[in-house]
Coordinates of C-alpha atoms and ligand atoms in Angstrom, one line a residue:
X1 CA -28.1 -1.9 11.9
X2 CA -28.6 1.2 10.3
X3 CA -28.9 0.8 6.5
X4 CA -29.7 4.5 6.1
X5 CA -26.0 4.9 6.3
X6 CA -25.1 4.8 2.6
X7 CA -21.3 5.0 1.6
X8 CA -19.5 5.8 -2.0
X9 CA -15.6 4.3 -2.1
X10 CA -13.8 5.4 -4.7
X11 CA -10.1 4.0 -5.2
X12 CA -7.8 4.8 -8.2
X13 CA -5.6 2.4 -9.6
X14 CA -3.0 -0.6 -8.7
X15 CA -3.7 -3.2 -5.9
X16 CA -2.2 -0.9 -3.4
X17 CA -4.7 1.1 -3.2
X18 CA -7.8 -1.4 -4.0
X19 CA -7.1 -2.9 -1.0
X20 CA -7.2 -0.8 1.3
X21 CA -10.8 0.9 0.1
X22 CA -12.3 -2.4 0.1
X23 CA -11.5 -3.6 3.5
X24 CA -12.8 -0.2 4.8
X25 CA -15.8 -0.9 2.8
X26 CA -15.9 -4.7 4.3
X27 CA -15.5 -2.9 7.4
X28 CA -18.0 0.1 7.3
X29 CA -20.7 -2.7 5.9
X30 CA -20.2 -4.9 9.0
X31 CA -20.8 -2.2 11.4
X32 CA -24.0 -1.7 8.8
X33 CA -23.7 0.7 6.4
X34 CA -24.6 0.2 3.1
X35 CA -21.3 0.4 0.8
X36 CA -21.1 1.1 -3.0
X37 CA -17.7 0.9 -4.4
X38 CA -16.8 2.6 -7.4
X39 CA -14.7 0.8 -9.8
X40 CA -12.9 2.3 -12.7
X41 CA -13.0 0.5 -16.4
X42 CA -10.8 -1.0 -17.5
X43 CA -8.6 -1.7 -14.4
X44 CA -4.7 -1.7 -15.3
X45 CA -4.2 -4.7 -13.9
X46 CA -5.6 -8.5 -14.2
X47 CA -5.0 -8.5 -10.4
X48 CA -7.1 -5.6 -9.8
X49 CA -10.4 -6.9 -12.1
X50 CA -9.8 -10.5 -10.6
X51 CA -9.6 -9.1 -6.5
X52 CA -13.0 -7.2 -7.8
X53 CA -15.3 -10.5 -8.7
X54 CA -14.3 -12.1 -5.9
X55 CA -14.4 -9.2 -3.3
X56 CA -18.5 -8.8 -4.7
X57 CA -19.1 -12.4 -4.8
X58 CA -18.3 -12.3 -1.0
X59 CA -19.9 -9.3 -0.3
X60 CA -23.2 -9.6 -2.4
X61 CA -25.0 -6.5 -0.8
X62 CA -22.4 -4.4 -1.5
X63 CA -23.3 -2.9 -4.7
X64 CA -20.8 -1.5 -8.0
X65 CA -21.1 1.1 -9.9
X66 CA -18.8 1.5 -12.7
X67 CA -17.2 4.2 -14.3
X68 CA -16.2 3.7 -17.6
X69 CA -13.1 5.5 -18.4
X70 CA -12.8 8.4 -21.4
X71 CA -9.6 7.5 -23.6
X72 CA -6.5 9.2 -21.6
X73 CA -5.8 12.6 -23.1
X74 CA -2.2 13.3 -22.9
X75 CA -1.4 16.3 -20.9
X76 CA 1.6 18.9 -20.6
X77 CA 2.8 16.6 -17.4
X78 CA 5.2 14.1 -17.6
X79 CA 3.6 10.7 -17.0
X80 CA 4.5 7.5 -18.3
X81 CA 3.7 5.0 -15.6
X82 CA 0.8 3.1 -16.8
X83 CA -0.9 3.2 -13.3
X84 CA -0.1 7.2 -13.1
X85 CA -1.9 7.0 -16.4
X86 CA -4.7 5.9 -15.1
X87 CA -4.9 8.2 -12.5
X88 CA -5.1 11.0 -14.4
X89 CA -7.3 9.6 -16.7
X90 CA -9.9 8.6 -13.6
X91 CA -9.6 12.0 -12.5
X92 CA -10.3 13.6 -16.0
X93 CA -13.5 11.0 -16.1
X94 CA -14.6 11.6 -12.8
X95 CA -17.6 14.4 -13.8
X96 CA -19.5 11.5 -15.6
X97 CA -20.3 10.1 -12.4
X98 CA -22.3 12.8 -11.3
X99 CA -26.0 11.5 -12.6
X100 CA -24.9 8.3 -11.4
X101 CA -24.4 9.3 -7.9
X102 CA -27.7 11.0 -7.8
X103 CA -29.3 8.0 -9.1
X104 CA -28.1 5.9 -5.9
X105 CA -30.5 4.4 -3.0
X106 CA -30.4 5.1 -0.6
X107 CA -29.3 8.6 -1.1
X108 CA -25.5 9.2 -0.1
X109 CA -24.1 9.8 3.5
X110 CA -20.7 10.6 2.4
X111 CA -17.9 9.2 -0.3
X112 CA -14.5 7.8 0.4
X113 CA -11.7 9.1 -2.3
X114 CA -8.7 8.4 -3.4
X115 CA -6.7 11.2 -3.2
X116 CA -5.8 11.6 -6.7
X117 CA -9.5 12.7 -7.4
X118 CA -10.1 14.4 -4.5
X119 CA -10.5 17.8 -5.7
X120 CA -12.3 16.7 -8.5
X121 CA -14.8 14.9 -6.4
X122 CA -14.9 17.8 -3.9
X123 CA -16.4 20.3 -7.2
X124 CA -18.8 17.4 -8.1
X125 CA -20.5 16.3 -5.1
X126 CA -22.1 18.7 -2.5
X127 CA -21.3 15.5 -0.1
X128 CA -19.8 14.9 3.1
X129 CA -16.1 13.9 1.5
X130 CA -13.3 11.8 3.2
X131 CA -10.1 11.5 1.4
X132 CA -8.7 7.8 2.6
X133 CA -4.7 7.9 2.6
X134 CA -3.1 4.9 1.6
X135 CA 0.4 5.7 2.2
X136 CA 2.4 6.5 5.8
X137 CA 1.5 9.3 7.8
X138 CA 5.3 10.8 7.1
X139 CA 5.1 10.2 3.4
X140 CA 1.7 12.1 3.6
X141 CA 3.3 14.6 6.0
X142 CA 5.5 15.4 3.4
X143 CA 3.0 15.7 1.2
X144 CA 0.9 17.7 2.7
X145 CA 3.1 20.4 3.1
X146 CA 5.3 19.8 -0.6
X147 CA 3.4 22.8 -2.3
X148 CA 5.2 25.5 1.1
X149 CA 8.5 23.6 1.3
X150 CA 11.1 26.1 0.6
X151 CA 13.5 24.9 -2.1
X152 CA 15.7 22.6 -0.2
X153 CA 19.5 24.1 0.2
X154 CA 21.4 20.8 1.3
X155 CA 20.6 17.6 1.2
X156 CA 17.6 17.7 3.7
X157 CA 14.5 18.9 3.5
X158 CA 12.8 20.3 6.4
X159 CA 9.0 19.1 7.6
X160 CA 7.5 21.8 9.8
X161 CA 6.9 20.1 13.4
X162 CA 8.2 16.5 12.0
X163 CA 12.3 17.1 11.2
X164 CA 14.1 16.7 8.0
X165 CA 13.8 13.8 5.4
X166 CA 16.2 13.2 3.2
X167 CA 16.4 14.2 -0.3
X168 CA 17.7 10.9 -1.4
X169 CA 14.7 9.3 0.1
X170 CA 12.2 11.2 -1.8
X171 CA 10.9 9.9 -5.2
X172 CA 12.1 12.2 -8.1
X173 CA 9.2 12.5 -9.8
X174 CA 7.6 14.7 -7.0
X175 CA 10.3 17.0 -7.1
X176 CA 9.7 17.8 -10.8
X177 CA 6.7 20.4 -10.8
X178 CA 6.3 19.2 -14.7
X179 CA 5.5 15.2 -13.3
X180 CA 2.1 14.2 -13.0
X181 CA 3.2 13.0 -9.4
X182 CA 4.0 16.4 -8.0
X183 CA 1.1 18.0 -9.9
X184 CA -1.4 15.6 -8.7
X185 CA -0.4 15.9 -4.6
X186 CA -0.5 20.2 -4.6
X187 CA -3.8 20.4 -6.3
X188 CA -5.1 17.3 -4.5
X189 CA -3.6 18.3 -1.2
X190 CA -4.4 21.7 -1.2
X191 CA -8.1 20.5 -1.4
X192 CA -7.8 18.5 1.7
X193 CA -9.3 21.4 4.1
X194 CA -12.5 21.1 2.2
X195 CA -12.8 17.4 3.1
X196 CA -15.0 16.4 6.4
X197 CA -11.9 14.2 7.7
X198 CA -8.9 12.6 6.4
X199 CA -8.8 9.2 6.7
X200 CA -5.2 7.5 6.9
X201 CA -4.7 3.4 6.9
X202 CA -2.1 3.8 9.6
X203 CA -2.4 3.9 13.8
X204 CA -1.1 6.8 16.2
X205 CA 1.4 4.6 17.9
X206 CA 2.8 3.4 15.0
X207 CA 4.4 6.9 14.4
X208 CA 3.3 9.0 16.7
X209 CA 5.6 11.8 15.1
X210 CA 4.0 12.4 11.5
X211 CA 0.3 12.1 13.2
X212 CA 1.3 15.2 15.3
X213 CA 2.9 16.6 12.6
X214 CA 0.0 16.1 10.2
X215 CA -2.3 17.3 12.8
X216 CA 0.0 20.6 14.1
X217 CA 0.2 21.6 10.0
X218 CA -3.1 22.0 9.2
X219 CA -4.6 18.6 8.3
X220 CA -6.0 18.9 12.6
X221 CA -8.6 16.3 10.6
X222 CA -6.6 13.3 10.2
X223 CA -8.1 10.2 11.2
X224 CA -5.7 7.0 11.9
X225 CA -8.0 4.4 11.3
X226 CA -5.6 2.0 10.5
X227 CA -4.3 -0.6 10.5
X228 CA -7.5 -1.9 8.7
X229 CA -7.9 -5.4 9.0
X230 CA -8.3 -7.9 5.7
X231 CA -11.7 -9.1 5.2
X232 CA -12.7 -13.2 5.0
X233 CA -12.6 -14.0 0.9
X234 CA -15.1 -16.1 -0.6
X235 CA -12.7 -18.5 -2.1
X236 CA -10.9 -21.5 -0.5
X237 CA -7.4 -20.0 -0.2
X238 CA -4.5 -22.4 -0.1
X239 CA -1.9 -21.8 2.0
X240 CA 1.2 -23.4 0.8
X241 CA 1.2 -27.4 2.6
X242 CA 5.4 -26.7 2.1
X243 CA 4.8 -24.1 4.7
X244 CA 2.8 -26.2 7.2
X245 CA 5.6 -28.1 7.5
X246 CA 8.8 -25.7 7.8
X247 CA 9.6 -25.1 11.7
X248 CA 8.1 -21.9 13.7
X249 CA 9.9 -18.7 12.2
X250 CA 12.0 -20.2 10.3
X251 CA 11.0 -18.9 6.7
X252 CA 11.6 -15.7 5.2
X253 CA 9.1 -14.3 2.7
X254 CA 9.9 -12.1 0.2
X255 CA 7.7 -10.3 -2.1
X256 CA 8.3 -6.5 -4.0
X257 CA 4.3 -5.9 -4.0
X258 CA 1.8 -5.8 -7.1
X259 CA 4.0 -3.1 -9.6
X260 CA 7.7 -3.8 -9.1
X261 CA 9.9 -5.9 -10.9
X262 CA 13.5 -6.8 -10.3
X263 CA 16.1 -6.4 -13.0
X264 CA 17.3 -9.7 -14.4
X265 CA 20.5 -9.4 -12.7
X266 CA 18.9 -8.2 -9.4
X267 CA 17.2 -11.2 -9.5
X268 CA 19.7 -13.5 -10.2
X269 CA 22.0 -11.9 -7.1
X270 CA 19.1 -12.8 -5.0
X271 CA 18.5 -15.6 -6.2
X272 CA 22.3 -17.1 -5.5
X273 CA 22.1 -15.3 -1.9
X274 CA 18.9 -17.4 -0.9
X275 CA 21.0 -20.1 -1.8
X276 CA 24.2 -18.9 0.2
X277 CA 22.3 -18.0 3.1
X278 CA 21.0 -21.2 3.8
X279 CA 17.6 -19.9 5.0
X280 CA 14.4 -21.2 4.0
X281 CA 12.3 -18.9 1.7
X282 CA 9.0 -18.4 -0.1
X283 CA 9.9 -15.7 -2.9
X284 CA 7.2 -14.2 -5.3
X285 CA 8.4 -13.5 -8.3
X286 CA 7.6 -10.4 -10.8
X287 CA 8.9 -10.2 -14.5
X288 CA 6.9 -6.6 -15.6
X289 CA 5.3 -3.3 -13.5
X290 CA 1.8 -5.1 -15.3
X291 CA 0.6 -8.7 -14.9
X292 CA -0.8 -8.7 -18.1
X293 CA 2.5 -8.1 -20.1
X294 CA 4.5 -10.7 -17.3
X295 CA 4.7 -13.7 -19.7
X296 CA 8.1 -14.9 -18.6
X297 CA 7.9 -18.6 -16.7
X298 CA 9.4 -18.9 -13.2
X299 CA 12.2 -21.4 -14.5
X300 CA 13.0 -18.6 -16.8
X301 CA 13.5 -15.7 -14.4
X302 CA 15.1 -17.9 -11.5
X303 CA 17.1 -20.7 -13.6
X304 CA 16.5 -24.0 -13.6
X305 CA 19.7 -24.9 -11.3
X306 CA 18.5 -22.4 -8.2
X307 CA 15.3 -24.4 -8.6
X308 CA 16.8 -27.6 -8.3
X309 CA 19.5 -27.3 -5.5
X310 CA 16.8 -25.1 -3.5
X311 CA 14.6 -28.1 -3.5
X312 CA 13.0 -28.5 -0.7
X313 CA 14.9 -25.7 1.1
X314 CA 12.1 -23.2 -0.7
X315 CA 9.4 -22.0 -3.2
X316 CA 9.3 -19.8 -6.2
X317 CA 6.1 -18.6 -6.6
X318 CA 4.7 -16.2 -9.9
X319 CA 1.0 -15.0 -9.4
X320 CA -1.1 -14.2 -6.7
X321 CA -0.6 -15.1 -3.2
X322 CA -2.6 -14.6 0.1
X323 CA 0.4 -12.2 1.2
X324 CA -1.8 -11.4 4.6
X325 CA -2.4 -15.2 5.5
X326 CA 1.3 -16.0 4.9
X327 CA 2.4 -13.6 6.8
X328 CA -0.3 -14.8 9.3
X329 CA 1.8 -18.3 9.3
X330 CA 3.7 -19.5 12.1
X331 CA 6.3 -20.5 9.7
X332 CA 7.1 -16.8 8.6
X333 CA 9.9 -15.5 10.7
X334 CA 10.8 -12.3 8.5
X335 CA 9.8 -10.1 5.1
X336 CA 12.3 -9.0 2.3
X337 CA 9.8 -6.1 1.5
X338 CA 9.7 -3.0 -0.8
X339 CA 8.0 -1.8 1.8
X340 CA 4.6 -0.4 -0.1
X341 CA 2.3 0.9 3.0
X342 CA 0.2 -2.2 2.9
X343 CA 2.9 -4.7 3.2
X344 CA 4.0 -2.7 6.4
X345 CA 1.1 -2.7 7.7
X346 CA 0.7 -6.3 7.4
X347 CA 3.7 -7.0 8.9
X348 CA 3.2 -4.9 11.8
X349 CA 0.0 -5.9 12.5
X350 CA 1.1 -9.5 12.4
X351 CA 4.2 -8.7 14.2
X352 CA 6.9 -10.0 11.3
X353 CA 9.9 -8.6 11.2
X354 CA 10.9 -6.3 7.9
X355 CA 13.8 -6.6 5.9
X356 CA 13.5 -3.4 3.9
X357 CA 14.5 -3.0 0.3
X358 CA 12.9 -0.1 -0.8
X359 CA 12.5 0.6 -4.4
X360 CA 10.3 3.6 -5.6
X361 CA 7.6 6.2 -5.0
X362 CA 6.6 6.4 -1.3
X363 CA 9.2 3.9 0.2
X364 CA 12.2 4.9 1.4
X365 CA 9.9 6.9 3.5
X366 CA 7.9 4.0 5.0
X367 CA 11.1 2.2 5.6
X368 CA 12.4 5.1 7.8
X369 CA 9.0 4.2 9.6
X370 CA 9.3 0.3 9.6
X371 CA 13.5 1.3 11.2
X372 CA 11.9 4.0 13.7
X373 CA 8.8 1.4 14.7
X374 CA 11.2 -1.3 15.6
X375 CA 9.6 -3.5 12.8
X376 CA 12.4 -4.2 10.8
X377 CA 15.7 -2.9 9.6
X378 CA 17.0 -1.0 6.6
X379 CA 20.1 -1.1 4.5
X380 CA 20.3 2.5 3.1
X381 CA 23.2 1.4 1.6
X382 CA 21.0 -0.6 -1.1
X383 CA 19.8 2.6 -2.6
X384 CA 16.6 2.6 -5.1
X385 CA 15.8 -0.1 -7.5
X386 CA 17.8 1.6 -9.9
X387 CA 20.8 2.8 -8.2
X388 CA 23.4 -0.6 -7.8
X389 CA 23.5 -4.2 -8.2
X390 CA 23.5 -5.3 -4.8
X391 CA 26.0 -8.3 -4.5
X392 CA 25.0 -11.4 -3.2
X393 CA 26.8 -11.7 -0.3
X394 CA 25.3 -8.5 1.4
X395 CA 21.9 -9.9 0.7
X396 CA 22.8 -13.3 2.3
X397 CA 24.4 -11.5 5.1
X398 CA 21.8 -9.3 5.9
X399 CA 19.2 -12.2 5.3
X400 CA 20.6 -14.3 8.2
X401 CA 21.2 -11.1 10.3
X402 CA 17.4 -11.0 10.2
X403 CA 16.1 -13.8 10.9
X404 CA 17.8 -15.0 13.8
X405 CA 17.9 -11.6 15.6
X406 CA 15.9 -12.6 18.7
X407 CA 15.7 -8.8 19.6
X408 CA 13.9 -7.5 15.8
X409 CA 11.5 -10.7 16.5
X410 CA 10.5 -9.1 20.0
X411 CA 10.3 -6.1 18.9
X412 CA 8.3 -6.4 15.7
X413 CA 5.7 -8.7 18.5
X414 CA 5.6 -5.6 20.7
X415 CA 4.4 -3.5 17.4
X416 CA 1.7 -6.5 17.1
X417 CA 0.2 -5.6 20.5
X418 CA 0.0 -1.9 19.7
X419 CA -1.6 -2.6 16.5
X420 CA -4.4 -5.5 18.4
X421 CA -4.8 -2.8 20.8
X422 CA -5.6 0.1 18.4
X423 CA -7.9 -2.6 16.6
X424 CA -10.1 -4.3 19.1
X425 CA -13.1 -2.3 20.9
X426 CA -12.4 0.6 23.3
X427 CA -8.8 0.9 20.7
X428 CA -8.2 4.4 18.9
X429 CA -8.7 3.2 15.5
X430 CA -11.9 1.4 16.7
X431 CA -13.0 4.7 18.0
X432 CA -12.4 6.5 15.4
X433 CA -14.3 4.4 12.8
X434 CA -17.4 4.1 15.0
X435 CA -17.3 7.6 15.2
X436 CA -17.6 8.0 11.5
X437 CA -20.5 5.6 11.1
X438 CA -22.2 8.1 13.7
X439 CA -21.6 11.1 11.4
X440 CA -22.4 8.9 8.6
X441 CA -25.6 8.6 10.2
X442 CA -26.4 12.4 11.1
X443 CA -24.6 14.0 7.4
Ligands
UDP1 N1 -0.6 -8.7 -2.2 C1 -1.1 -10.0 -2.1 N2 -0.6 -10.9 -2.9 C2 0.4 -10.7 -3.8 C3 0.9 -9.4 -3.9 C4 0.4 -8.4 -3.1 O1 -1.9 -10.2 -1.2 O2 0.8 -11.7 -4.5 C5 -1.2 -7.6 -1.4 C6 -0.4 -7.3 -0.2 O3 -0.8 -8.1 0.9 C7 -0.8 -5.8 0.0 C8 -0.9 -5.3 -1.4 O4 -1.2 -6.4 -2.2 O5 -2.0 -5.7 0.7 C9 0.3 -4.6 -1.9 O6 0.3 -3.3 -1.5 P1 1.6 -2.5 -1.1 O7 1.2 -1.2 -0.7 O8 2.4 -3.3 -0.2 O9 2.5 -2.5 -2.4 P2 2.2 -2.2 -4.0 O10 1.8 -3.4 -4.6 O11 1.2 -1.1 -4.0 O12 3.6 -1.7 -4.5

């Protein structure tokens, strides 16, 4: 143990990117360094504040040190996504943590960002700095290099050393220099050569490709720690007893992550194409971007009649869930997902094949990656979340394509063992974390 080892995490805002920082920090403290996250206040979300009590209640030595947020101060950028908010309101706060961070014992080793404060942090601290990526090595790729992308002439745009993405697949906002989005990755980004290493929750054989690429474009100091493994909670966690009993891979689980909600009528169509596709589901539910404004009842959202002919055959679920310990079930045999980087790195570290249905930011991206991986399959055709009303029947169609295609199932358990092998001692990922806490130990 070496408790001279002292580590700042500092994640921004949403659930996606929470969880990631504090199951490095579960990590990092179990290979015995002592961890202090810090946590920005008021979270955004209920989920966020709730994940928080129970992640220090299991972890009692790990100490937090809170940062309470100046009032946002509208900028010149466009932003009006309540977690981008609170982004740029983190970063504008982030100078009031400086007598705080000088105040810590034992002194600092180094500090894990996110990377919406990165440069910020980089001005503040004269510390050892990692930046921890919580999105796909390509979507990061693209990042990286957004700020010395020629303007685009067709309808590709070209990554040096990784190939072209397509236009469609990249989110608006960060093509729109006045968005907060596209503002936040060039000064962040252009910061990263000033960090000590880049940190990135994914693994080299995952995509092999946008490592390179990262690594031939100037980030040479990317480290694919990933993917990192969830951390044992304090709490009893029920796993649904309904799924206990449904037969090996037989159920499909289908969750849109933490911040996206379904339109009425997109959730209607899938509602009646669970029903028409006869497969056996477990379907969380979301009714607003925030958990504290979602006040609509699952009866509501759903309909009382899906409900009641889907007896039995499934579950409608609005809250929280253990997403990691049902995908960990034998019943799970596939994953409607929006494909958010955690949710794909769950699934392909527990070998469940992906049905993606990418709806915003990052994802179209990360579903290219679940397609290329051999994790799952995408239907392009389905567009963002905004784009079309996709009909019932494709859903139901491609629902039973999924689950009973034999070859996805073996394929996605292939991606499993690259992932255990990464993970377990002598793996890269392994490596490369134990290699941190050694230059944790002589910063
Ligand atoms: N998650 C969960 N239970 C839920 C909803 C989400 O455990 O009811 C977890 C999920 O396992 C993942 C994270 O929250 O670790 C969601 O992150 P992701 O990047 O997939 O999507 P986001 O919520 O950021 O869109």
């Amino acid at each position: 143990m070496n408790e001279a080892s002292h580590v700042a995490l500092f994640p921004c805002a949403g659930m996606g990117h929470l969880i990631p920082f504090l199951r490095l920090a579960a990590d990092l403290h179990s290979r015995g360094a002592a961890a202090t996250i810090i946590t920005a206040e008021p979270t955004v979300s209920a989920a966020e504040s709730d994940y928080l009590s129970n992640f220090f209640a299991t972890f009692p030595r790990i100490k937090r040190l809170q940062l309470h947020l100046l009032p946002h101060k509208k900028s010149q950028l466009t932003n009006d996504d309540p977690f981008f908010i609170q982004m740029e309101r983190i970063a504008d706060s982030v100078h009031l943590l400086q007598p705080l961070l000088s105040s810590l014992s034992p002194p600092l080793s180094a500090a894990v960002v996110d990377l919406p404060v990165l440069s910020r942090v980089l001005r503040l601290a004269s510390l050892p700095i990692y930046p921890l990526i919580t999105t796909s090595a390509r979507f990061f790729s693209l990042m990286a290099s957004l700020s010395h992308l020629p303007p685009h002439e067709n309808d590709r745009l070209e990554i040096p050393n990784l190939g072209s993405i397509p236009v469609s697949s990249i989110p608006p906002p960060m093509l729109d220099p006045n968005h907060y989005f596209a503002a936040m990755i060039t000064t962040n980004t252009a910061a990263l050569r000033e960090a000590r290493g880049v940190l990135i929750n994914t693994f080299a054989s995952l995509e092999p490709e946008a490592v390179e690429a990262l690594r031939r474009n100037g980030v040479d100091h990317i480290l694919p720690i990933g993917p990192l493994p969830p951390f044992k909670r304090s709490e009893t966690v029920i796993v649904l007893p309904w799924l206990d009993e449904q037969a090996p891979e037989s159920v499909v689980y289908i969750s849109f992550g933490n911040r996206t909600a379904l339109s009425k009528s997109q959730t209607r169509e899938l509602a009646a194409a669970l029903e028409m596709s006869g497969c056996k589901f477990l379907w969380v539910v979301k009714g607003s971007k925030v958990d504290k404004e979602d006040g609509e009842e699952v009866e509501a959202m759903v309909g009382a009649a899906f409900l009641e002919k889907t007896e039995g055959k499934g579950k409608v679920i609005k809250g929280w869930v253990e997403q990691e310990r049902i995908l960990a079930h034998p019943a799970i045999g596939g994953f409607v997902s929006h494909c958010g980087w955690n949710s794909v790195t769950e699934a392909a570290a527990l070998g469940v094949p992906v049905l993606a249905w990418p709806r915003h930011g990052d994802q179209r991206v990360n579903a290219e990656v679940v397609e290329r991986a051999g994790v799952g399959v995408w239907e392009r055709e389905w567009g963002w979340g905004w784009e079309r009303l996709v009909p019932r029947e494709e859903i139901a169609d491609k629902l039973r394509a999924v689950i009973g295609d034999g070859k996805l199932r073996a394929a996605a358990k292939e991606v499993k063992q690259e992932a255990r092998r990464t993970t377990e001692v002598g793996g890269s990922s392994q490596r490369l974390l134990q290699g941190l806490m050694e230059s944790f130990k002589t910063n």
